[in-house]
C-alpha atoms as an extended CHARMM CRD file, in Angstrom:
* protein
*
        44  EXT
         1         1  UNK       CA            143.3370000000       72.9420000000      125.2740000000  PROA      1               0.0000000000
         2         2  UNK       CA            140.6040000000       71.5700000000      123.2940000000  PROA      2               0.0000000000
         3         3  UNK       CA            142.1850000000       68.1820000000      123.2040000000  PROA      3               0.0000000000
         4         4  UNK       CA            142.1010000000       68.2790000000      127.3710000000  PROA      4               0.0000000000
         5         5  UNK       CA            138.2850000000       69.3340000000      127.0010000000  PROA      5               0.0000000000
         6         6  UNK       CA            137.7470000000       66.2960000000      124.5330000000  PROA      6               0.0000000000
         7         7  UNK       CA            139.8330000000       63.9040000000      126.6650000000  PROA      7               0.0000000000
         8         8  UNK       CA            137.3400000000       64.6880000000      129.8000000000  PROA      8               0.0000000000
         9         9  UNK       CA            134.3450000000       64.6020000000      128.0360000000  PROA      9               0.0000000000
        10        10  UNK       CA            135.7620000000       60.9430000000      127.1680000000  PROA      10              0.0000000000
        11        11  UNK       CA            136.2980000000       60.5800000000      130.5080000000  PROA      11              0.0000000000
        12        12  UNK       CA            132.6730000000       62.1450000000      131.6540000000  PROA      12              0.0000000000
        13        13  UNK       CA            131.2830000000       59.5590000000      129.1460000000  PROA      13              0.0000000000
        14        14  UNK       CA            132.7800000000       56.5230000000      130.3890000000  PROA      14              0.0000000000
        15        15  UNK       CA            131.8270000000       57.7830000000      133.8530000000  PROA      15              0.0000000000
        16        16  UNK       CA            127.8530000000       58.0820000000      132.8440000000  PROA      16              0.0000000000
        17        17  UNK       CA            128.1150000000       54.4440000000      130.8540000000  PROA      17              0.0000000000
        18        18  UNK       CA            129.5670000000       53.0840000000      134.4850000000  PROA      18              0.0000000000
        19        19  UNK       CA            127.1530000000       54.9750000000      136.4530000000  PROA      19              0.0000000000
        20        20  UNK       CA            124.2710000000       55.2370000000      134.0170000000  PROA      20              0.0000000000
        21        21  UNK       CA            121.7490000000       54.2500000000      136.8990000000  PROA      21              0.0000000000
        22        22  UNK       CA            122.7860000000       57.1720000000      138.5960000000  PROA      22              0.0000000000
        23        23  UNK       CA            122.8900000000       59.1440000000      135.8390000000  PROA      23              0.0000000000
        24        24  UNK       CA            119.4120000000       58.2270000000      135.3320000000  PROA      24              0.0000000000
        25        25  UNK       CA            118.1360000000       59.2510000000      138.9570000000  PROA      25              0.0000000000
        26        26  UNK       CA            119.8490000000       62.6690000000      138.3600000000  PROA      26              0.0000000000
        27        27  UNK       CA            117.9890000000       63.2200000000      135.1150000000  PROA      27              0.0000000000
        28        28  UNK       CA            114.7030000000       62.0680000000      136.9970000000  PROA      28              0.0000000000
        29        29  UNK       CA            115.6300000000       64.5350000000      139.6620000000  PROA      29              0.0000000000
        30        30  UNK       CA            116.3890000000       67.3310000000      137.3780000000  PROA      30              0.0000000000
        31        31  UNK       CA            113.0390000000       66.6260000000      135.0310000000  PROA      31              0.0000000000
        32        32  UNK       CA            111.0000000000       66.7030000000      137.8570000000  PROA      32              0.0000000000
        33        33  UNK       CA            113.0300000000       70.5390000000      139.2190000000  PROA      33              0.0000000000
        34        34  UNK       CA            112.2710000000       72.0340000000      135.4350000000  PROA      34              0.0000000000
        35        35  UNK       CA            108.9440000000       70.7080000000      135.3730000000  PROA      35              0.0000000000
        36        36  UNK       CA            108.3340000000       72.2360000000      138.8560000000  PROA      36              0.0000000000
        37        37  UNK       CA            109.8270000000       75.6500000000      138.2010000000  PROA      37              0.0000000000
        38        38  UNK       CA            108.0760000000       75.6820000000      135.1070000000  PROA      38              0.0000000000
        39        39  UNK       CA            104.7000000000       74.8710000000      136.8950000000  PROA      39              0.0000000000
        40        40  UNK       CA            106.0070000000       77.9920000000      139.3970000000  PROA      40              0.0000000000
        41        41  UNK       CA            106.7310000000       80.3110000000      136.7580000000  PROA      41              0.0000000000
        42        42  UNK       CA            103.5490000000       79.5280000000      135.1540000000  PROA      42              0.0000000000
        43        43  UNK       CA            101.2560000000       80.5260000000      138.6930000000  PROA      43              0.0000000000
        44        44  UNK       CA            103.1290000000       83.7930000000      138.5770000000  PROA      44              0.0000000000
């Protein structure tokens, strides 16, 4: 089972390398959630 999980990671890997412009867009996009539920949490 935790040869399967390795094997997809591999696979999740090559995916990002391929995609690694929209991998990057995502991580923008996620960055800028935290940063605004962080800025939320803060006001509270």
């Amino acid at each position: 089972m935790a040869w399967k999980n390795l094997k997809q990671l591999g696979l999740v890997d090559g995916f990002l390398i391929e995609h690694k412009a929209l991998t990057e867009i995502i991580r923008k996009i996620c960055f800028r959630r935290i940063r605004v539920e962080l800025c939320l949490t803060a006001w509270k």
